[in-house]
Tab-separated table of C-alpha atoms in Angstrom:
chain	number	residue	atom	x	y	z
R	356	MET	CA	-5.903	-24.885	-52.867
R	357	ALA	CA	-6.779	-28.495	-52.139
R	358	ASP	CA	-5.583	-31.437	-54.220
R	359	ARG	CA	-8.295	-33.441	-55.971
R	360	ASP	CA	-8.644	-35.934	-53.083
R	361	ASP	CA	-8.411	-33.363	-50.263
R	362	ARG	CA	-11.522	-31.953	-48.609
R	363	GLU	CA	-11.707	-28.579	-46.877
R	364	ILE	CA	-13.737	-26.906	-44.175
R	365	ARG	CA	-13.937	-23.115	-43.877
R	366	VAL	CA	-14.307	-21.392	-40.513
R	367	ARG	CA	-15.395	-17.776	-40.895
R	368	LEU	CA	-15.851	-15.293	-38.059
R	369	ASP	CA	-18.274	-12.399	-38.474
R	370	GLY	CA	-17.278	-8.779	-38.989
R	371	THR	CA	-16.908	-8.080	-35.259
R	372	ALA	CA	-13.874	-10.404	-35.064
R	373	SER	CA	-10.430	-8.922	-34.575
R	374	GLY	CA	-7.144	-10.322	-35.838
R	375	SER	CA	-6.457	-11.573	-32.327
R	376	ASP	CA	-9.790	-13.468	-32.335
R	377	LEU	CA	-8.819	-15.240	-35.564
R	378	ASP	CA	-5.363	-16.086	-34.227
R	379	ALA	CA	-6.806	-17.330	-30.911
R	380	LEU	CA	-9.365	-19.521	-32.669
R	381	ARG	CA	-6.743	-21.017	-35.006
R	382	LYS	CA	-4.520	-21.862	-32.015
R	383	TRP	CA	-7.529	-23.308	-30.164
R	384	LEU	CA	-8.340	-25.571	-33.125
R	385	GLU	CA	-4.699	-26.682	-33.386
R	386	ARG	CA	-4.840	-27.895	-29.762
R	387	GLU	CA	-8.240	-29.641	-29.954
R	388	GLN	CA	-8.361	-33.430	-29.914
R	389	PRO	CA	-8.589	-35.223	-32.343
R	390	LEU	CA	-7.568	-32.327	-34.629
R	391	ASP	CA	-4.148	-32.121	-32.959
R	392	GLU	CA	-3.536	-35.837	-33.566
R	393	MET	CA	-4.556	-35.570	-37.205
R	394	VAL	CA	-2.187	-32.614	-37.757
R	395	ARG	CA	0.690	-34.543	-36.148
R	396	GLU	CA	-0.060	-37.555	-38.378
R	397	GLY	CA	0.005	-35.347	-41.490
R	398	ARG	CA	-3.683	-36.012	-42.252
R	399	LEU	CA	-4.866	-32.470	-41.542
R	400	ARG	CA	-3.703	-28.896	-42.129
R	401	ILE	CA	-5.054	-25.833	-40.348
R	402	GLN	CA	-4.173	-22.569	-42.046
R	403	GLU	CA	-5.346	-19.014	-42.566
R	404	ARG	CA	-6.397	-17.962	-46.048
R	405	ALA	CA	-7.516	-14.635	-47.549
R	406	ARG	CA	-11.297	-14.462	-47.724
R	407	THR	CA	-12.862	-15.234	-51.125
R	408	ASP	CA	-16.334	-15.483	-52.607
R	409	GLU	CA	-17.908	-18.606	-54.129
R	410	THR	CA	-15.884	-18.183	-57.346
R	411	GLY	CA	-12.569	-17.938	-55.499
R	412	ALA	CA	-12.193	-14.195	-56.167
R	413	PRO	CA	-10.838	-12.045	-53.303
R	414	MET	CA	-13.637	-10.702	-51.138
R	415	GLY	CA	-12.720	-7.509	-49.339
R	416	VAL	CA	-10.655	-7.534	-46.213
R	417	GLY	CA	-10.671	-10.601	-44.058
R	418	THR	CA	-9.210	-13.988	-43.424
R	419	ASP	CA	-10.764	-17.405	-42.961
R	420	ILE	CA	-9.389	-20.464	-41.233
R	421	VAL	CA	-9.303	-23.432	-43.591
R	422	ILE	CA	-9.018	-26.991	-42.308
R	423	GLN	CA	-7.814	-29.354	-44.992
R	424	LEU	CA	-8.268	-33.125	-44.700
R	425	ILE	CA	-5.373	-34.649	-46.655
R	426	GLY	CA	-5.871	-37.505	-49.116
R	427	ALA	CA	-8.937	-39.517	-49.988
R	428	ALA	CA	-11.511	-38.724	-47.333
R	429	ALA	CA	-14.452	-41.020	-46.795
R	430	GLY	CA	-17.705	-39.122	-46.369
R	431	ALA	CA	-18.188	-40.358	-42.804
R	432	VAL	CA	-14.697	-39.199	-41.745
R	433	PHE	CA	-15.256	-35.785	-43.300
R	434	LEU	CA	-18.661	-35.433	-41.637
R	435	GLN	CA	-17.129	-36.326	-38.251
R	436	LEU	CA	-14.424	-33.713	-38.819
R	437	LEU	CA	-16.996	-31.096	-39.839
R	438	ASN	CA	-18.997	-31.772	-36.655
R	439	GLN	CA	-15.842	-31.704	-34.491
R	440	VAL	CA	-14.781	-28.355	-35.926
R	441	GLY	CA	-18.257	-26.946	-35.263
R	442	ARG	CA	-18.130	-28.110	-31.633
R	443	SER	CA	-14.604	-26.689	-31.277
R	444	VAL	CA	-15.666	-23.271	-32.556
R	445	GLU	CA	-18.551	-23.219	-30.059
R	446	ALA	CA	-16.179	-24.263	-27.238
R	447	TRP	CA	-13.804	-21.434	-28.218
R	448	ARG	CA	-16.714	-18.948	-28.168
R	449	ALA	CA	-17.754	-20.137	-24.688
R	450	ASN	CA	-14.164	-19.815	-23.455
R	451	ARG	CA	-13.748	-16.340	-24.955
R	452	ARG	CA	-17.001	-15.270	-23.286
R	453	GLU	CA	-15.465	-16.309	-19.944
R	454	VAL	CA	-12.086	-14.589	-20.389
R	455	GLN	CA	-13.005	-11.391	-22.272
R	456	ASP	CA	-15.711	-8.765	-22.014
R	457	GLY	CA	-18.346	-8.591	-24.703
R	458	GLU	CA	-19.986	-11.176	-26.892
R	459	PRO	CA	-17.554	-13.225	-29.011
R	460	PRO	CA	-17.842	-13.089	-32.791
R	461	THR	CA	-20.205	-15.547	-34.405
R	462	GLY	CA	-18.531	-18.269	-36.413
R	463	THR	CA	-19.727	-20.329	-39.347
R	464	VAL	CA	-18.321	-23.726	-40.304
R	465	ASP	CA	-18.919	-24.817	-43.882
R	466	PRO	CA	-17.548	-27.520	-46.185
R	467	LEU	CA	-15.795	-26.161	-49.271
R	468	ASP	CA	-16.115	-27.820	-52.638
R	469	GLY	CA	-13.051	-29.097	-54.506
R	470	ASP	CA	-12.444	-25.631	-55.959
R	471	GLY	CA	-11.886	-24.100	-52.476
């Protein structure tokens, strides 16, 4: 759960995703610039979290990737991060399409409110 000043972004893959897809996408995000720099500087965390609904209650089987911007985050910085994560997910999908058979899972990238 995020501290009061932290902001979070949820990356959710659709039901066709396998555990290896989730792991591959998380690793891809960890290597993307400027996300990698922000993690090294301690300004960003990328982690897997059990899937929940809007109230925070567990929601079936599944895991999301949550990207947490640490500390007070100006709206413009958060918006840039949100856009970067969206582009990174699309780049991962394009790469997966090239290296594996079949259509990659669809991903959604959404900001989470302070309650996670």
